Structures are given as structure tokens and as C-alpha cells.
mmCIF file of C-alpha atoms in Angstrom:
data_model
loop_
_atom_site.group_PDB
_atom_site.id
_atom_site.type_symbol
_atom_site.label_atom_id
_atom_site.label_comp_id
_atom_site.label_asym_id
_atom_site.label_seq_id
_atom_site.Cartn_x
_atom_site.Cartn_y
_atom_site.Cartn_z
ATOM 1 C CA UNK A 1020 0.000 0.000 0.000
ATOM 2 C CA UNK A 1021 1.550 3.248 -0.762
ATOM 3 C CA UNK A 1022 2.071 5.467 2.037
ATOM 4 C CA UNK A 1023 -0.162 8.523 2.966
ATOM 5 C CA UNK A 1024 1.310 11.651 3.436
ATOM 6 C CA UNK A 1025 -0.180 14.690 4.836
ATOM 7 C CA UNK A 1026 1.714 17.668 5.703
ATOM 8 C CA UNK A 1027 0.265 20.722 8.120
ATOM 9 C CA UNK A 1028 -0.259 22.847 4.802
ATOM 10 C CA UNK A 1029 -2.519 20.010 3.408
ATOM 11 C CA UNK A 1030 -4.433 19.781 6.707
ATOM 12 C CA UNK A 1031 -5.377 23.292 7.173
ATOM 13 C CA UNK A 1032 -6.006 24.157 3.297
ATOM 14 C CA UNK A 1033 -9.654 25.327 3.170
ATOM 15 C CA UNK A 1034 -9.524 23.051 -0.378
ATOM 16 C CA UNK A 1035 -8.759 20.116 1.619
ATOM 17 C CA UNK A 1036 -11.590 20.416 4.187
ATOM 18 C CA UNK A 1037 -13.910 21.479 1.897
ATOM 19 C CA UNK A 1038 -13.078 18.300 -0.255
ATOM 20 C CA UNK A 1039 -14.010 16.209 3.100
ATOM 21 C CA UNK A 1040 -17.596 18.029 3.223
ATOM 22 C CA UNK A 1041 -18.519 17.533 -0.054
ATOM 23 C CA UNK A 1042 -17.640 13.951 -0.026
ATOM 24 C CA UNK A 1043 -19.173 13.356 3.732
ATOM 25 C CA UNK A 1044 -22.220 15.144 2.086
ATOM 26 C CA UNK A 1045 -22.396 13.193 -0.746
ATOM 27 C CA UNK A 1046 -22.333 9.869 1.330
ATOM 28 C CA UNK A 1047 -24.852 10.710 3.790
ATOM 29 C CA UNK A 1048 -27.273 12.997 1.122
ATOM 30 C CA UNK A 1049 -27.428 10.770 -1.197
ATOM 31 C CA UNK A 1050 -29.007 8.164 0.750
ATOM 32 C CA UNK A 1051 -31.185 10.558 2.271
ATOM 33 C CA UNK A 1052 -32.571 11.849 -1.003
ATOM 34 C CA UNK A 1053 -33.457 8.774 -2.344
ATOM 35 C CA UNK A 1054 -35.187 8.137 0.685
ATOM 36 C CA UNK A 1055 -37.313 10.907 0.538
ATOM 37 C CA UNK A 1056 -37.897 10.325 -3.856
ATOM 38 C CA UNK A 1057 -39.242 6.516 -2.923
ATOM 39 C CA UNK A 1058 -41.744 8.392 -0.230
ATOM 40 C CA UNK A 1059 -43.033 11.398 -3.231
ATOM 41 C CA UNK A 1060 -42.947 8.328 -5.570
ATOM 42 C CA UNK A 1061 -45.572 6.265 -3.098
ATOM 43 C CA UNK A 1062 -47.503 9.294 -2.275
ATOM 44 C CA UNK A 1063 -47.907 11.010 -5.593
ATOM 45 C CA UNK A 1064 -47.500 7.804 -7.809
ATOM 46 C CA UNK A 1065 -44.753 8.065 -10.944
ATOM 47 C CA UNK A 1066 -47.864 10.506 -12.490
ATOM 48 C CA UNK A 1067 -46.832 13.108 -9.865
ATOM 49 C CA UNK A 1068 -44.004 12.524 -9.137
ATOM 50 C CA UNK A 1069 -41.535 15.484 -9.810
ATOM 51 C CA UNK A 1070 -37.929 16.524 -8.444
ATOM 52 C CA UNK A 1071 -39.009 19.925 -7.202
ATOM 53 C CA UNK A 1072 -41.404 17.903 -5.105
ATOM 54 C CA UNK A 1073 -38.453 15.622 -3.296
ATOM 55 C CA UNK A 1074 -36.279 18.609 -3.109
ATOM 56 C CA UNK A 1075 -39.153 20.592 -0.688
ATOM 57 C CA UNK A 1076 -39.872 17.578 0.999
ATOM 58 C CA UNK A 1077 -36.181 16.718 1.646
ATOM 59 C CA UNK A 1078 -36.068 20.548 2.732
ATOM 60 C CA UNK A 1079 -33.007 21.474 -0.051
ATOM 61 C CA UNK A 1080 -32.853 23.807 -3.030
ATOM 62 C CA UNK A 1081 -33.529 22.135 -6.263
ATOM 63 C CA UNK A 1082 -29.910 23.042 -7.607
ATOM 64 C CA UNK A 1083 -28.395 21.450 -4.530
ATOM 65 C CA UNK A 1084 -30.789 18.143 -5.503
ATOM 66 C CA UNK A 1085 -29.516 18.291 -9.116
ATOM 67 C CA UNK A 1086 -25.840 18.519 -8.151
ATOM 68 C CA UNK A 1087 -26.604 14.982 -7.002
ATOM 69 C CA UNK A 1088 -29.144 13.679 -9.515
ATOM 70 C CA UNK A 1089 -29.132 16.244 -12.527
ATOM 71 C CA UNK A 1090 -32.515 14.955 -14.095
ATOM 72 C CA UNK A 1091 -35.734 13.850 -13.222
ATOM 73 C CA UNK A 1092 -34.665 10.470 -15.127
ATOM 74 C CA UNK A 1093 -31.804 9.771 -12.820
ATOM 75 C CA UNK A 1094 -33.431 10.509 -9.438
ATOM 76 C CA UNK A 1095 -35.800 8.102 -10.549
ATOM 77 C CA UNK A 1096 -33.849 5.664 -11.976
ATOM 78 C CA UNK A 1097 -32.184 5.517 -8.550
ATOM 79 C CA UNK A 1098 -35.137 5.163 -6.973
ATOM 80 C CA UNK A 1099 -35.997 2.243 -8.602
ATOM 81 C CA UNK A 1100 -32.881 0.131 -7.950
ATOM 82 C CA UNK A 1101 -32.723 1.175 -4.803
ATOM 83 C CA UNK A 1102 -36.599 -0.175 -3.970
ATOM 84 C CA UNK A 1103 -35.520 -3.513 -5.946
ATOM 85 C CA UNK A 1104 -31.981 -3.102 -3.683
ATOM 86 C CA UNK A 1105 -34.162 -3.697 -0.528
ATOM 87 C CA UNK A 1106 -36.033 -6.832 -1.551
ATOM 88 C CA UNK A 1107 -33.296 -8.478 -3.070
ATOM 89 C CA UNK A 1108 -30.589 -8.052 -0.528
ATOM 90 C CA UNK A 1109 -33.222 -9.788 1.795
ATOM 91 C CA UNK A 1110 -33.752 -12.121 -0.196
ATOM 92 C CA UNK A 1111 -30.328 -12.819 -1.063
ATOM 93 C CA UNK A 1112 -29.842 -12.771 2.634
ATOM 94 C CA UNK A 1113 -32.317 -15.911 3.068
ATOM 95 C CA UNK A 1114 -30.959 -17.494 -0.195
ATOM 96 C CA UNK A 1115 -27.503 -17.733 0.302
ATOM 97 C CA UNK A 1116 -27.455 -18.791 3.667
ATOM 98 C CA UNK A 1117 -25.959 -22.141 3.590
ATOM 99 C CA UNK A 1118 -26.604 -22.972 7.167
ATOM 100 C CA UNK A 1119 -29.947 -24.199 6.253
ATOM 101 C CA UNK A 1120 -31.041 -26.226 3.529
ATOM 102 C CA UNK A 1121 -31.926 -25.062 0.137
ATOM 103 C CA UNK A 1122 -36.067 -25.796 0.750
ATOM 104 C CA UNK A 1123 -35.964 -23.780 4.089
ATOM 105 C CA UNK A 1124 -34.091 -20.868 2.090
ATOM 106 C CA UNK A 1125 -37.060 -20.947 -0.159
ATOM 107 C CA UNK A 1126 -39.873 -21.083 2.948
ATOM 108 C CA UNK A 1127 -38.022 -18.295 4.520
ATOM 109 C CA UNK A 1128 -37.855 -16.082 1.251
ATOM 110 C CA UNK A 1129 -41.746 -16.470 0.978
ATOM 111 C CA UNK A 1130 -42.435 -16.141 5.033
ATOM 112 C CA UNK A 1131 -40.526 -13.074 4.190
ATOM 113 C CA UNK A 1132 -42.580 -11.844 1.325
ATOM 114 C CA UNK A 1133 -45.793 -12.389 2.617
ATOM 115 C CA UNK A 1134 -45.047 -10.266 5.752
ATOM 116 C CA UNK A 1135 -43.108 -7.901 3.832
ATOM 117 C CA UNK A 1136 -45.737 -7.005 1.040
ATOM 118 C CA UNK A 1137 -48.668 -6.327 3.409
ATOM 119 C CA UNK A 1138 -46.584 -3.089 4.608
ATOM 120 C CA UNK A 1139 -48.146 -0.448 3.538
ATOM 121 C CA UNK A 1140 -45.514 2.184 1.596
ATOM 122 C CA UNK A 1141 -42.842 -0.268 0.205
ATOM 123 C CA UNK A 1142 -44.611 -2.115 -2.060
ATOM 124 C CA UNK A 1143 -46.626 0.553 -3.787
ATOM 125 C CA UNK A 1144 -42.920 1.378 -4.730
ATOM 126 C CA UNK A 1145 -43.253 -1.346 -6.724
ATOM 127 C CA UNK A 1146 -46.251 -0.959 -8.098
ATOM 128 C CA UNK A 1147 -45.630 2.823 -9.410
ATOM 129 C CA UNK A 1148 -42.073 1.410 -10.615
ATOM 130 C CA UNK A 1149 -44.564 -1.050 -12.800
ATOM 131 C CA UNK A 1150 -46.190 1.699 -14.128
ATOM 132 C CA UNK A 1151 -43.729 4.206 -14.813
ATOM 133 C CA UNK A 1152 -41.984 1.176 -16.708
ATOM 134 C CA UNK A 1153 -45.055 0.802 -18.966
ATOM 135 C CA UNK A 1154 -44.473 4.830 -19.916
ATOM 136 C CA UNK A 1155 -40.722 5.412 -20.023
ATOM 137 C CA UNK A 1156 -38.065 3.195 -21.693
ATOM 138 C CA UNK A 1157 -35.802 4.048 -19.191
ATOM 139 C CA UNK A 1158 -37.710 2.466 -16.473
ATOM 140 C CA UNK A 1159 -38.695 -0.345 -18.277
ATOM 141 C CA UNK A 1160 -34.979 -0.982 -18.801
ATOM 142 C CA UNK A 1161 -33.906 -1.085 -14.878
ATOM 143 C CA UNK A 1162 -37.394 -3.089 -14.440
ATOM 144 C CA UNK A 1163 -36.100 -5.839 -16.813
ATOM 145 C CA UNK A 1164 -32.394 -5.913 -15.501
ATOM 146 C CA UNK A 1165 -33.961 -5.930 -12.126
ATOM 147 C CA UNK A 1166 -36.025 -9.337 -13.223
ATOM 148 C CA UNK A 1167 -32.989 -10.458 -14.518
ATOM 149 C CA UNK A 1168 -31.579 -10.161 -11.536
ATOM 150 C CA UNK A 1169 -34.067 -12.098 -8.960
ATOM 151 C CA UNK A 1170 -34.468 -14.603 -11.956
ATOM 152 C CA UNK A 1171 -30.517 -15.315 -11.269
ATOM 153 C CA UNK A 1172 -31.147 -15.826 -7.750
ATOM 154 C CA UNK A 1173 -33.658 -17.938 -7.887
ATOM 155 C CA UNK A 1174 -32.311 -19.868 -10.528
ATOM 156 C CA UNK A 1175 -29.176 -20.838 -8.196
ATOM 157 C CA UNK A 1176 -31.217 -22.040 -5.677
ATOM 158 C CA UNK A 1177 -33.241 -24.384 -7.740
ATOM 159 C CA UNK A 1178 -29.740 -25.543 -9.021
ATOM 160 C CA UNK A 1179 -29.175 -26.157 -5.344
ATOM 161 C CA UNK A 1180 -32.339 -28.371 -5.360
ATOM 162 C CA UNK A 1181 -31.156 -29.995 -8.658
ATOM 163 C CA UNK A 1182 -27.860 -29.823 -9.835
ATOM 164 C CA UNK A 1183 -29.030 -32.204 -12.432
ATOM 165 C CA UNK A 1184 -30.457 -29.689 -13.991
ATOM 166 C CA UNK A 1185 -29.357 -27.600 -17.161
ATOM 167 C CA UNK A 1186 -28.869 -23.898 -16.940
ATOM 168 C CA UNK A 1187 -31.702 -23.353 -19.066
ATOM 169 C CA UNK A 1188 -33.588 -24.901 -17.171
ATOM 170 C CA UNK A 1189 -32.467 -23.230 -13.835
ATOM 171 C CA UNK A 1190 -33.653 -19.908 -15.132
ATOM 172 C CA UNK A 1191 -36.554 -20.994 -17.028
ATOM 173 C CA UNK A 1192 -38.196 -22.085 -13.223
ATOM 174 C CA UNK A 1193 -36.087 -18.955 -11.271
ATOM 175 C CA UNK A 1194 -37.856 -17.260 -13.705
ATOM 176 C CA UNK A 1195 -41.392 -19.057 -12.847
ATOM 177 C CA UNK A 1196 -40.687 -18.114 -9.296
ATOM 178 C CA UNK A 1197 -40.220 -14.657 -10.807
ATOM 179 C CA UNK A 1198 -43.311 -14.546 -11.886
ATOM 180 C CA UNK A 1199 -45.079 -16.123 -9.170
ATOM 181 C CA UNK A 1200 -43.500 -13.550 -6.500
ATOM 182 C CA UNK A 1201 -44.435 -10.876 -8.692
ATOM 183 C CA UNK A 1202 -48.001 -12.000 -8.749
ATOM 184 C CA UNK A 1203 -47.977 -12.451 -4.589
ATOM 185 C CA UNK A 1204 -47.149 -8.703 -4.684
ATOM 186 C CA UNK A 1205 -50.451 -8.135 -6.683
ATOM 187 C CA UNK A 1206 -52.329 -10.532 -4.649
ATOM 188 C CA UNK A 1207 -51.574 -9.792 -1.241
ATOM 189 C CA UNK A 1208 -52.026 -5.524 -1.991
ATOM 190 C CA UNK A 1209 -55.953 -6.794 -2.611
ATOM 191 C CA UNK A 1210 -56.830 -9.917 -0.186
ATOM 192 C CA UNK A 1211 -58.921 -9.443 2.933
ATOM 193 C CA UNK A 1212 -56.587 -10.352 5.036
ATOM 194 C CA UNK A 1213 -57.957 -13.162 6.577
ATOM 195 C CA UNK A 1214 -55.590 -14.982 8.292
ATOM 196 C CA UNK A 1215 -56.646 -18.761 7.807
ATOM 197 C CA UNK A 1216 -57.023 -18.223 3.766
ATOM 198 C CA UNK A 1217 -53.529 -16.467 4.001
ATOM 199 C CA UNK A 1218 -51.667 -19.381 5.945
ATOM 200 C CA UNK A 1219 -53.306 -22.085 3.866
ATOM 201 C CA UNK A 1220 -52.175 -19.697 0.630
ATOM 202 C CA UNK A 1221 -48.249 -19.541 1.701
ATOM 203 C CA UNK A 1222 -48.775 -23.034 2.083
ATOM 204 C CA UNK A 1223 -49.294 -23.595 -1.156
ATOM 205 C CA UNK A 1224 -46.624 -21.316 -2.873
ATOM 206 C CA UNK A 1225 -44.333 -23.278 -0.437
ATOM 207 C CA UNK A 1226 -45.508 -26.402 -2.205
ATOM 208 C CA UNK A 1227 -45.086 -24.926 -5.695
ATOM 209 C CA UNK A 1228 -41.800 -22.990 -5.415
ATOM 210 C CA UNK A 1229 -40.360 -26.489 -3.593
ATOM 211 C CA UNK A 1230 -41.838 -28.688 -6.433
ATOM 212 C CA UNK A 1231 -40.060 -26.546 -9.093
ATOM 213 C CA UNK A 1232 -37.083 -26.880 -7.521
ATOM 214 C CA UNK A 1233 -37.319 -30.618 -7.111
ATOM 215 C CA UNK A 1234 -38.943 -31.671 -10.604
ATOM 216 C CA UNK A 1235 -37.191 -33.375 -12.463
ATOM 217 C CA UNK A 1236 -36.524 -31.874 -16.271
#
């Protein structure tokens, strides 16, 4: 490692310390911006949804937002990964834990998901990431690399299940699973939330997820 010199001039330059702030700012605003973007992009939807909006709401001036994030477009796209960011670093989290065997991994990710997209706020994020998708190629690209994504996850857990199986087929059923945890987001945003016909419903995704990791090709 090369060696780190500072001398006294270095230290007490104004350029120096004001160096530190910006990059102390930028690694503690950042964060905090994009907080505040997914909370204008839940209340407002991707419809309403504007910068000057997160910059009064995150209590800055619009330029300082857009020294950050210089466009609407990549606030937004930031936004975006960062919602997907969440899910799939807890899911990774369940998925990669080799403690436990490759079928609880899967139970946990969906005991996860099922308590996880009842919250209210979080997964509307997902929802109005949907629909901004449908609207602006942009999205729709970090929606499809984000699929890509979870289906790559998944698909090395089935291969966990069954190594016998082809890589083609690994991400043809991560991407089933995919698809089916997309749908659970849809599904559980609208049920009554009765608690019986929810437990007997997780049930049965366990059953399906597990039996497309064990089938055989």
C-alpha cells in the first residue's frame, strides 16, 4: 500500500476540508434523497411525481438536488434500484445462507414476502415502478435488468435443489418463481386479510416454489 502523506499545509487548506464536506455530504445525502424520492414516488404515484417535489420535501434547493441527480430520469432511476436493492438483498440474505437447507431458504424467502408485502408504503414502490416502466423506456430498462436479476437468484437455488439440472432450465423455473412472487405482490395488496385463507395460501406457494425446484426436467 503506498504510504499517505499529509503535511500541516494540506491539513489546514480550506480546499482540503472542503473536499471532506462535499464527499461526507455526498455519502450521507445521497441516501437521504433517495429516501425521501421513494416516499413522493408512493404518495404522488410516478404521475406526480416530480424533483421539485423531493427537493421541498427533503427541505433542499432544487440546484443542490440536481448537483446529485441532474434529471428527473436519474433521481428516478435511482429510486428504482434502490426499492428492488431492498427486496433483493433480503432475499439474497435468506438465499444464500448455507446454514440451512436449500427448501428452508425458499420457505423463509416467501415467510418473508408475505409479511413484507402487506406493509403499507414499500410495495406501492413497486407498483408505481410497474407503471412508470409501462411509460418510459428508461424504467422499463432497470425493471427488466432488475427481473434479470431475482431470476438469477432464484435460478441458483433451484440448481441447489437440482444440480441435475441444465442452466436453461435453472432460469426458465427462477424465472417461474419470478413470476409467481411478482403475482404475490399483486395478490396480497388486494386480499382481505384473513388470516386462515392467508396461511393455507403460503402453504401452497411453499408447495409450488419447492416442487419446481425438485422436478425433475
Amino acid at each position: 500500500m503506498k504510504k499517505l502523506t499529509l503535511t500541516s499545509a494540506a491539513i489546514f487548506d480550506p480546499r482540503t476540508a472542503t473536499l471532506a464536506r462535499q464527499r461526507g455530504n455526498r455519502e450521507s445525502r445521497v441516501p437521504e434523497i433517495i429516501d425521501v424520492s421513494i416516499n413522493v414516488l408512493i404518495a404522488a404515484g410516478y404521475a406526480g411525481y416530480t424533483i421539485n417535489r423531493v427537493a421541498n420535501d427533503a427541505g433542499i434547493r432544487l440546484s443542490t438536488l440536481q448537483h446529485y441527480f441532474s434529471t428527473r430520469e436519474a433521481l428516478l432511476r435511482a429510486t428504482i434500484e434502490e426499492v428492488a436493492k431492498r427486496y433483493f438483498e433480503r432475499f439474497r440474505g435468506f438465499a444464500e445462507n448455507r446454514n440451512r437447507s436449500p427448501q428452508a431458504r425458499l420457505e423463509a424467502i416467501i415467510d418473508d414476502a408475505f409479511a413484507e408485502f402487506v406493509k403499507p408504503g414499500m410495495p406501492a414502490a413497486i407498483f408505481e415502478s410497474w407503471g412508470l416502466a409501462l411509460h418510459e423506456p428508461f424504467a422499463r430498462d432497470v425493471v427488466v435488468e432488475i427481473q434479470k436479476q431475482f431470476t438469477r437468484l432464484f435460478a441458483k437455488l433451484v440448481g441447489e435443489f437440482n444440480p441435475a439440472l441444465s442452466m436453461e432450465e435453472r432460469e426458465l423455473r427462477g424465472a417461474l418463481i419470478v413470476s409467481s412472487c411478482q403475482g404475490l405482490v399483486i395478490f396480497l395488496r388486494w386480499s382481505e386479510d384473513n388470516p386462515s385463507q392467508l396461511h393455507a395460501f403460503r402453504k401452497a406457494v411453499k408447495v409450488v416454489w419447492s416442487g419446481l425446484g425438485k422436478a425433475e426436467e
